Every structure is written in C-alpha cells, then in structure tokens.
C-alpha cells in the first residue's frame, strides 16, 4: 500500500509509532522481559533496514536474530522455560534458510538487494553445506537430551532426510524460487517425512506420559 501510494506515508508513520508504543506497553504488563525483547527486536529491525541489509553475512545473521528474539518473546510471554539447545537449533536453522534464500536470489539474478553483489552461488553453496550439517548435528545432540525423552533420537534420520531432500531439490534438480516453501510443498517425499515426524513426536510424547 505504501509503495503503490494507496496509503498516506504520514498516516502510516504515525500509526506504526502508536502500534509499537501500545505493543511495548501491553508487553510490559505481561512480562517486563517481553517488553525489553520487543524493544531489542525493534532496534534490530531498524538497524537491519538502514545498515545490516547492505552488509554481507551480517544481513542473514540479523534476520536470524529476529527469529530467535520472536521465539524468546513467545517463551517469556507464555512462561515456557527457555531451552538453550532448542535455541541453537533455531539459530542454525534460520541461518541455513536465510543463506538458502540468498542462494535462490543469486540464481534468479534478483537485483533488488544491494547486498547481492557481494554474494555468489559458489560461496553460498559452501555456507549452506556447512549450515546443513551443523543443524543436523545440533538436532542430534538435542534429541539425546530432549524433554520428551531420549527416544526422540529416532527422529534424527527423518530430519536428515528432509534437509538432504531440500539440498537435492536445489543443487541437483536446480529448483529455484524466492520462497523456499514452494519447493518444500511441491516435494511429496518431504511432506510425507514431515507427517511421519509429527506422528512419531506425538507417539513419543504419549508413551512418555504413560510411563
């Protein structure tokens, strides 16, 4: 609406400021930490918009930080214990998909981002390879000490399969899209593996509760 001129810029700025102040006010009464995290998220977003998005590698780390902050807001807002191991998985997972998106944009020759002139497909493919195996390792270590039970380790091969299948789609089948979700949703094997993972997770949870 702003880009097309359908929404007045002044109105949008005033409305945004009012909404942000209201959110911080409400967040403070839920939990002061939530309000603090909200402010940190806002600062990160503003800095990204004016600076980080033009800096190679830092741009993806800033996006990843946004995912982690939102997750922390959810944890503290709902009173859920923060799992450091799960945070590590979220970190490497968001970094992986952030760099995959940059790779896709590189292959599609997207020129809407200034930072893309500092990336190339060879460099990004190496980063993606590193992030993929780091994520698999992080999830494997997490599963051994999962709250659900050590039986979660049986889900590790499924996670490996899903990640490698995504890797196969991108680097062997050369499927490129600005939205990674399109590639995932079009792959029936990934969807089936995802369903099996959910069923296994629920089964392990029920079994653990009945012990």
PDB file of C-alpha atoms in Angstrom:
ATOM      1  CA  UNK A   1       0.000   0.000   0.000  1.00  0.00           C
ATOM      2  CA  UNK A   2       2.857   2.419   0.780  1.00  0.00           C
ATOM      3  CA  UNK A   3       4.787   1.628  -2.375  1.00  0.00           C
ATOM      4  CA  UNK A   4       1.691   1.984  -4.559  1.00  0.00           C
ATOM      5  CA  UNK A   5       0.691   5.259  -2.911  1.00  0.00           C
ATOM      6  CA  UNK A   6      -2.653   3.908  -1.674  1.00  0.00           C
ATOM      7  CA  UNK A   7      -1.638   4.563   1.933  1.00  0.00           C
ATOM      8  CA  UNK A   8      -0.584   8.004   3.100  1.00  0.00           C
ATOM      9  CA  UNK A   9       3.022   7.971   4.352  1.00  0.00           C
ATOM     10  CA  UNK A  10       2.397  10.331   7.268  1.00  0.00           C
ATOM     11  CA  UNK A  11      -0.570   8.280   8.444  1.00  0.00           C
ATOM     12  CA  UNK A  12       1.478   5.057   8.161  1.00  0.00           C
ATOM     13  CA  UNK A  13       4.338   6.502  10.257  1.00  0.00           C
ATOM     14  CA  UNK A  14       2.011   7.809  12.982  1.00  0.00           C
ATOM     15  CA  UNK A  15       0.019   4.559  13.047  1.00  0.00           C
ATOM     16  CA  UNK A  16       3.221   2.481  13.242  1.00  0.00           C
ATOM     17  CA  UNK A  17       4.571   4.507  16.163  1.00  0.00           C
ATOM     18  CA  UNK A  18       1.243   4.236  18.027  1.00  0.00           C
ATOM     19  CA  UNK A  19       1.090   0.477  17.447  1.00  0.00           C
ATOM     20  CA  UNK A  20       4.698  -0.006  18.604  1.00  0.00           C
ATOM     21  CA  UNK A  21       4.169   2.007  21.787  1.00  0.00           C
ATOM     22  CA  UNK A  22       0.937   0.115  22.510  1.00  0.00           C
ATOM     23  CA  UNK A  23       2.651  -3.245  21.991  1.00  0.00           C
ATOM     24  CA  UNK A  24       5.523  -2.347  24.317  1.00  0.00           C
ATOM     25  CA  UNK A  25       3.032  -1.092  26.941  1.00  0.00           C
ATOM     26  CA  UNK A  26       0.979  -4.313  26.800  1.00  0.00           C
ATOM     27  CA  UNK A  27       4.131  -6.466  26.723  1.00  0.00           C
ATOM     28  CA  UNK A  28       5.419  -4.799  29.894  1.00  0.00           C
ATOM     29  CA  UNK A  29       2.351  -5.899  31.842  1.00  0.00           C
ATOM     30  CA  UNK A  30       2.685  -9.457  30.506  1.00  0.00           C
ATOM     31  CA  UNK A  31       6.351  -9.620  31.490  1.00  0.00           C
ATOM     32  CA  UNK A  32       8.941  -6.798  31.600  1.00  0.00           C
ATOM     33  CA  UNK A  33      11.405  -9.093  29.812  1.00  0.00           C
ATOM     34  CA  UNK A  34       8.950  -9.391  26.918  1.00  0.00           C
ATOM     35  CA  UNK A  35       8.856  -5.593  26.633  1.00  0.00           C
ATOM     36  CA  UNK A  36      12.669  -5.469  26.641  1.00  0.00           C
ATOM     37  CA  UNK A  37      12.870  -8.170  23.960  1.00  0.00           C
ATOM     38  CA  UNK A  38      10.278  -6.302  21.909  1.00  0.00           C
ATOM     39  CA  UNK A  39      12.442  -3.160  22.040  1.00  0.00           C
ATOM     40  CA  UNK A  40      15.555  -5.166  21.079  1.00  0.00           C
ATOM     41  CA  UNK A  41      13.636  -6.691  18.174  1.00  0.00           C
ATOM     42  CA  UNK A  42      12.551  -3.230  17.053  1.00  0.00           C
ATOM     43  CA  UNK A  43      16.124  -1.908  17.228  1.00  0.00           C
ATOM     44  CA  UNK A  44      17.432  -4.897  15.267  1.00  0.00           C
ATOM     45  CA  UNK A  45      14.757  -4.372  12.605  1.00  0.00           C
ATOM     46  CA  UNK A  46      15.517  -0.669  12.234  1.00  0.00           C
ATOM     47  CA  UNK A  47      19.293  -1.228  12.055  1.00  0.00           C
ATOM     48  CA  UNK A  48      18.752  -4.022   9.518  1.00  0.00           C
ATOM     49  CA  UNK A  49      16.597  -1.763   7.342  1.00  0.00           C
ATOM     50  CA  UNK A  50      19.180   1.035   7.264  1.00  0.00           C
ATOM     51  CA  UNK A  51      22.511  -0.775   7.609  1.00  0.00           C
ATOM     52  CA  UNK A  52      22.698  -4.564   8.118  1.00  0.00           C
ATOM     53  CA  UNK A  53      20.794  -5.420   4.932  1.00  0.00           C
ATOM     54  CA  UNK A  54      23.682  -3.929   2.938  1.00  0.00           C
ATOM     55  CA  UNK A  55      26.373  -5.980   4.734  1.00  0.00           C
ATOM     56  CA  UNK A  56      27.308  -9.448   3.517  1.00  0.00           C
ATOM     57  CA  UNK A  57      26.724 -12.309   6.024  1.00  0.00           C
ATOM     58  CA  UNK A  58      25.679  -9.823   8.742  1.00  0.00           C
ATOM     59  CA  UNK A  59      22.366  -9.381   6.906  1.00  0.00           C
ATOM     60  CA  UNK A  60      21.439 -13.047   7.376  1.00  0.00           C
ATOM     61  CA  UNK A  61      22.627 -13.051  10.993  1.00  0.00           C
ATOM     62  CA  UNK A  62      20.368 -10.056  11.688  1.00  0.00           C
ATOM     63  CA  UNK A  63      17.398 -11.907  10.184  1.00  0.00           C
ATOM     64  CA  UNK A  64      18.291 -14.965  12.279  1.00  0.00           C
ATOM     65  CA  UNK A  65      18.419 -12.772  15.403  1.00  0.00           C
ATOM     66  CA  UNK A  66      14.878 -11.677  14.611  1.00  0.00           C
ATOM     67  CA  UNK A  67      13.676 -15.292  14.625  1.00  0.00           C
ATOM     68  CA  UNK A  68      15.369 -16.000  17.955  1.00  0.00           C
ATOM     69  CA  UNK A  69      14.022 -12.833  19.594  1.00  0.00           C
ATOM     70  CA  UNK A  70      10.465 -13.652  18.489  1.00  0.00           C
ATOM     71  CA  UNK A  71      10.876 -17.167  19.885  1.00  0.00           C
ATOM     72  CA  UNK A  72      12.141 -15.760  23.196  1.00  0.00           C
ATOM     73  CA  UNK A  73       9.183 -13.374  23.334  1.00  0.00           C
ATOM     74  CA  UNK A  74       6.891 -16.380  22.990  1.00  0.00           C
ATOM     75  CA  UNK A  75       8.726 -18.308  25.717  1.00  0.00           C
ATOM     76  CA  UNK A  76       8.717 -15.493  28.272  1.00  0.00           C
ATOM     77  CA  UNK A  77       5.223 -14.359  27.306  1.00  0.00           C
ATOM     78  CA  UNK A  78       3.762 -17.816  27.892  1.00  0.00           C
ATOM     79  CA  UNK A  79       6.018 -18.699  30.815  1.00  0.00           C
ATOM     80  CA  UNK A  80       7.707 -21.558  28.962  1.00  0.00           C
ATOM     81  CA  UNK A  81      11.269 -22.492  30.055  1.00  0.00           C
ATOM     82  CA  UNK A  82      13.899 -21.414  27.535  1.00  0.00           C
ATOM     83  CA  UNK A  83      15.797 -24.357  26.050  1.00  0.00           C
ATOM     84  CA  UNK A  84      19.346 -23.378  25.114  1.00  0.00           C
ATOM     85  CA  UNK A  85      19.643 -26.453  22.891  1.00  0.00           C
ATOM     86  CA  UNK A  86      16.476 -25.546  21.012  1.00  0.00           C
ATOM     87  CA  UNK A  87      17.809 -22.011  20.629  1.00  0.00           C
ATOM     88  CA  UNK A  88      20.937 -23.397  18.936  1.00  0.00           C
ATOM     89  CA  UNK A  89      18.760 -25.379  16.527  1.00  0.00           C
ATOM     90  CA  UNK A  90      16.719 -22.267  15.767  1.00  0.00           C
ATOM     91  CA  UNK A  91      19.922 -20.283  15.199  1.00  0.00           C
ATOM     92  CA  UNK A  92      21.440 -22.679  12.676  1.00  0.00           C
ATOM     93  CA  UNK A  93      18.052 -23.424  11.109  1.00  0.00           C
ATOM     94  CA  UNK A  94      17.297 -19.753  10.467  1.00  0.00           C
ATOM     95  CA  UNK A  95      20.855 -19.165   9.217  1.00  0.00           C
ATOM     96  CA  UNK A  96      20.530 -22.129   6.850  1.00  0.00           C
ATOM     97  CA  UNK A  97      17.268 -20.969   5.321  1.00  0.00           C
ATOM     98  CA  UNK A  98      18.473 -17.372   5.233  1.00  0.00           C
ATOM     99  CA  UNK A  99      21.518 -18.330   3.154  1.00  0.00           C
ATOM    100  CA  UNK A 100      19.375 -20.665   1.015  1.00  0.00           C
ATOM    101  CA  UNK A 101      17.174 -17.679   0.217  1.00  0.00           C
ATOM    102  CA  UNK A 102      20.242 -15.651  -0.766  1.00  0.00           C
ATOM    103  CA  UNK A 103      21.356 -18.570  -2.968  1.00  0.00           C
ATOM    104  CA  UNK A 104      17.957 -18.653  -4.645  1.00  0.00           C
ATOM    105  CA  UNK A 105      18.081 -14.914  -5.246  1.00  0.00           C
ATOM    106  CA  UNK A 106      21.569 -15.282  -6.682  1.00  0.00           C
ATOM    107  CA  UNK A 107      20.432 -17.959  -9.133  1.00  0.00           C
ATOM    108  CA  UNK A 108      17.295 -15.979 -10.058  1.00  0.00           C
ATOM    109  CA  UNK A 109      19.530 -12.920 -10.539  1.00  0.00           C
ATOM    110  CA  UNK A 110      17.451 -10.834  -8.165  1.00  0.00           C
ATOM    111  CA  UNK A 111      18.816  -7.306  -8.194  1.00  0.00           C
ATOM    112  CA  UNK A 112      16.518  -5.701  -5.653  1.00  0.00           C
ATOM    113  CA  UNK A 113      19.065  -6.080  -2.827  1.00  0.00           C
ATOM    114  CA  UNK A 114      22.342  -4.164  -2.818  1.00  0.00           C
ATOM    115  CA  UNK A 115      24.000  -6.911  -0.763  1.00  0.00           C
ATOM    116  CA  UNK A 116      23.591  -9.459  -3.571  1.00  0.00           C
ATOM    117  CA  UNK A 117      26.625  -8.019  -5.384  1.00  0.00           C
ATOM    118  CA  UNK A 118      28.758  -9.425  -2.547  1.00  0.00           C
ATOM    119  CA  UNK A 119      27.358 -12.961  -2.855  1.00  0.00           C
ATOM    120  CA  UNK A 120      27.917 -15.651  -5.454  1.00  0.00           C
ATOM    121  CA  UNK A 121      26.489 -19.158  -5.793  1.00  0.00           C
ATOM    122  CA  UNK A 122      29.776 -20.987  -5.067  1.00  0.00           C
ATOM    123  CA  UNK A 123      30.344 -19.125  -1.806  1.00  0.00           C
ATOM    124  CA  UNK A 124      26.724 -19.592  -0.723  1.00  0.00           C
ATOM    125  CA  UNK A 125      26.682 -23.309  -1.578  1.00  0.00           C
ATOM    126  CA  UNK A 126      29.632 -23.853   0.766  1.00  0.00           C
ATOM    127  CA  UNK A 127      27.911 -21.949   3.577  1.00  0.00           C
ATOM    128  CA  UNK A 128      24.692 -23.908   3.026  1.00  0.00           C
ATOM    129  CA  UNK A 129      26.620 -27.199   3.191  1.00  0.00           C
ATOM    130  CA  UNK A 130      28.213 -26.165   6.497  1.00  0.00           C
ATOM    131  CA  UNK A 131      24.919 -24.928   7.968  1.00  0.00           C
ATOM    132  CA  UNK A 132      23.078 -28.100   6.892  1.00  0.00           C
ATOM    133  CA  UNK A 133      25.440 -30.465   8.714  1.00  0.00           C
ATOM    134  CA  UNK A 134      25.747 -28.138  11.709  1.00  0.00           C
ATOM    135  CA  UNK A 135      21.955 -28.136  12.007  1.00  0.00           C
ATOM    136  CA  UNK A 136      21.834 -31.946  11.774  1.00  0.00           C
ATOM    137  CA  UNK A 137      24.498 -32.236  14.464  1.00  0.00           C
ATOM    138  CA  UNK A 138      22.715 -29.708  16.699  1.00  0.00           C
ATOM    139  CA  UNK A 139      19.401 -31.538  16.373  1.00  0.00           C
ATOM    140  CA  UNK A 140      21.087 -34.887  17.057  1.00  0.00           C
ATOM    141  CA  UNK A 141      22.621 -33.589  20.298  1.00  0.00           C
ATOM    142  CA  UNK A 142      19.294 -32.024  21.282  1.00  0.00           C
ATOM    143  CA  UNK A 143      17.390 -35.253  20.709  1.00  0.00           C
ATOM    144  CA  UNK A 144      19.635 -37.180  23.129  1.00  0.00           C
ATOM    145  CA  UNK A 145      18.605 -34.883  25.973  1.00  0.00           C
ATOM    146  CA  UNK A 146      15.123 -33.923  24.860  1.00  0.00           C
ATOM    147  CA  UNK A 147      12.449 -33.166  27.440  1.00  0.00           C
ATOM    148  CA  UNK A 148      10.232 -35.659  25.607  1.00  0.00           C
ATOM    149  CA  UNK A 149      12.739 -38.487  26.215  1.00  0.00           C
ATOM    150  CA  UNK A 150      15.841 -39.936  24.623  1.00  0.00           C
ATOM    151  CA  UNK A 151      13.553 -41.776  22.222  1.00  0.00           C
ATOM    152  CA  UNK A 152      13.496 -38.574  20.189  1.00  0.00           C
ATOM    153  CA  UNK A 153      16.774 -39.799  18.706  1.00  0.00           C
ATOM    154  CA  UNK A 154      14.750 -41.984  16.332  1.00  0.00           C
ATOM    155  CA  UNK A 155      13.562 -38.798  14.610  1.00  0.00           C
ATOM    156  CA  UNK A 156      17.113 -37.785  13.632  1.00  0.00           C
ATOM    157  CA  UNK A 157      17.125 -39.779  10.329  1.00  0.00           C
ATOM    158  CA  UNK A 158      13.883 -38.054   9.319  1.00  0.00           C
ATOM    159  CA  UNK A 159      15.370 -34.612   9.884  1.00  0.00           C
ATOM    160  CA  UNK A 160      18.465 -35.664   7.917  1.00  0.00           C
ATOM    161  CA  UNK A 161      16.264 -36.900   5.065  1.00  0.00           C
ATOM    162  CA  UNK A 162      14.209 -33.682   4.922  1.00  0.00           C
ATOM    163  CA  UNK A 163      17.292 -31.438   4.874  1.00  0.00           C
ATOM    164  CA  UNK A 164      19.106 -33.558   2.290  1.00  0.00           C
ATOM    165  CA  UNK A 165      15.979 -33.707   0.170  1.00  0.00           C
ATOM    166  CA  UNK A 166      15.827 -29.901   0.174  1.00  0.00           C
ATOM    167  CA  UNK A 167      19.520 -29.897  -0.741  1.00  0.00           C
ATOM    168  CA  UNK A 168      18.776 -32.338  -3.595  1.00  0.00           C
ATOM    169  CA  UNK A 169      15.949 -30.156  -4.932  1.00  0.00           C
ATOM    170  CA  UNK A 170      18.108 -27.056  -5.004  1.00  0.00           C
ATOM    171  CA  UNK A 171      21.536 -28.309  -6.077  1.00  0.00           C
ATOM    172  CA  UNK A 172      20.657 -31.321  -8.259  1.00  0.00           C
ATOM    173  CA  UNK A 173      17.195 -30.575  -9.647  1.00  0.00           C
ATOM    174  CA  UNK A 174      18.002 -26.849  -9.751  1.00  0.00           C
ATOM    175  CA  UNK A 175      14.654 -25.750  -8.416  1.00  0.00           C
ATOM    176  CA  UNK A 176      14.809 -22.063  -7.639  1.00  0.00           C
ATOM    177  CA  UNK A 177      12.163 -19.871  -6.056  1.00  0.00           C
ATOM    178  CA  UNK A 178      12.159 -16.716  -3.939  1.00  0.00           C
ATOM    179  CA  UNK A 179      10.036 -18.687  -1.484  1.00  0.00           C
ATOM    180  CA  UNK A 180      11.630 -21.892  -0.192  1.00  0.00           C
ATOM    181  CA  UNK A 181       8.193 -23.029   1.000  1.00  0.00           C
ATOM    182  CA  UNK A 182       7.156 -23.558  -2.627  1.00  0.00           C
ATOM    183  CA  UNK A 183       9.971 -26.051  -3.172  1.00  0.00           C
ATOM    184  CA  UNK A 184       9.158 -27.870   0.088  1.00  0.00           C
ATOM    185  CA  UNK A 185       5.404 -28.046  -0.510  1.00  0.00           C
ATOM    186  CA  UNK A 186       5.877 -29.387  -4.042  1.00  0.00           C
ATOM    187  CA  UNK A 187       8.003 -32.312  -2.818  1.00  0.00           C
ATOM    188  CA  UNK A 188       5.733 -35.159  -1.711  1.00  0.00           C
ATOM    189  CA  UNK A 189       8.599 -37.056  -0.053  1.00  0.00           C
ATOM    190  CA  UNK A 190       9.346 -34.075   2.206  1.00  0.00           C
ATOM    191  CA  UNK A 191       5.664 -33.753   3.118  1.00  0.00           C
ATOM    192  CA  UNK A 192       5.371 -37.465   3.917  1.00  0.00           C
ATOM    193  CA  UNK A 193       8.564 -37.332   6.003  1.00  0.00           C
ATOM    194  CA  UNK A 194       7.195 -34.302   7.842  1.00  0.00           C
ATOM    195  CA  UNK A 195       3.952 -36.143   8.609  1.00  0.00           C
ATOM    196  CA  UNK A 196       5.882 -39.178   9.880  1.00  0.00           C
ATOM    197  CA  UNK A 197       7.941 -36.876  12.118  1.00  0.00           C
ATOM    198  CA  UNK A 198       4.796 -35.320  13.633  1.00  0.00           C
ATOM    199  CA  UNK A 199       3.237 -38.738  14.272  1.00  0.00           C
ATOM    200  CA  UNK A 200       6.445 -40.020  15.861  1.00  0.00           C
ATOM    201  CA  UNK A 201       6.698 -36.936  18.061  1.00  0.00           C
ATOM    202  CA  UNK A 202       3.108 -37.345  19.265  1.00  0.00           C
ATOM    203  CA  UNK A 203       3.640 -41.075  19.812  1.00  0.00           C
ATOM    204  CA  UNK A 204       6.806 -40.497  21.872  1.00  0.00           C
ATOM    205  CA  UNK A 205       5.039 -37.811  23.924  1.00  0.00           C
ATOM    206  CA  UNK A 206       2.071 -40.094  24.722  1.00  0.00           C
ATOM    207  CA  UNK A 207       4.328 -43.062  25.501  1.00  0.00           C
ATOM    208  CA  UNK A 208       6.466 -40.928  27.831  1.00  0.00           C
ATOM    209  CA  UNK A 209       3.418 -39.587  29.677  1.00  0.00           C
ATOM    210  CA  UNK A 210       2.117 -43.111  30.263  1.00  0.00           C
ATOM    211  CA  UNK A 211       5.344 -44.366  31.859  1.00  0.00           C
TER     212      UNK A 211
END
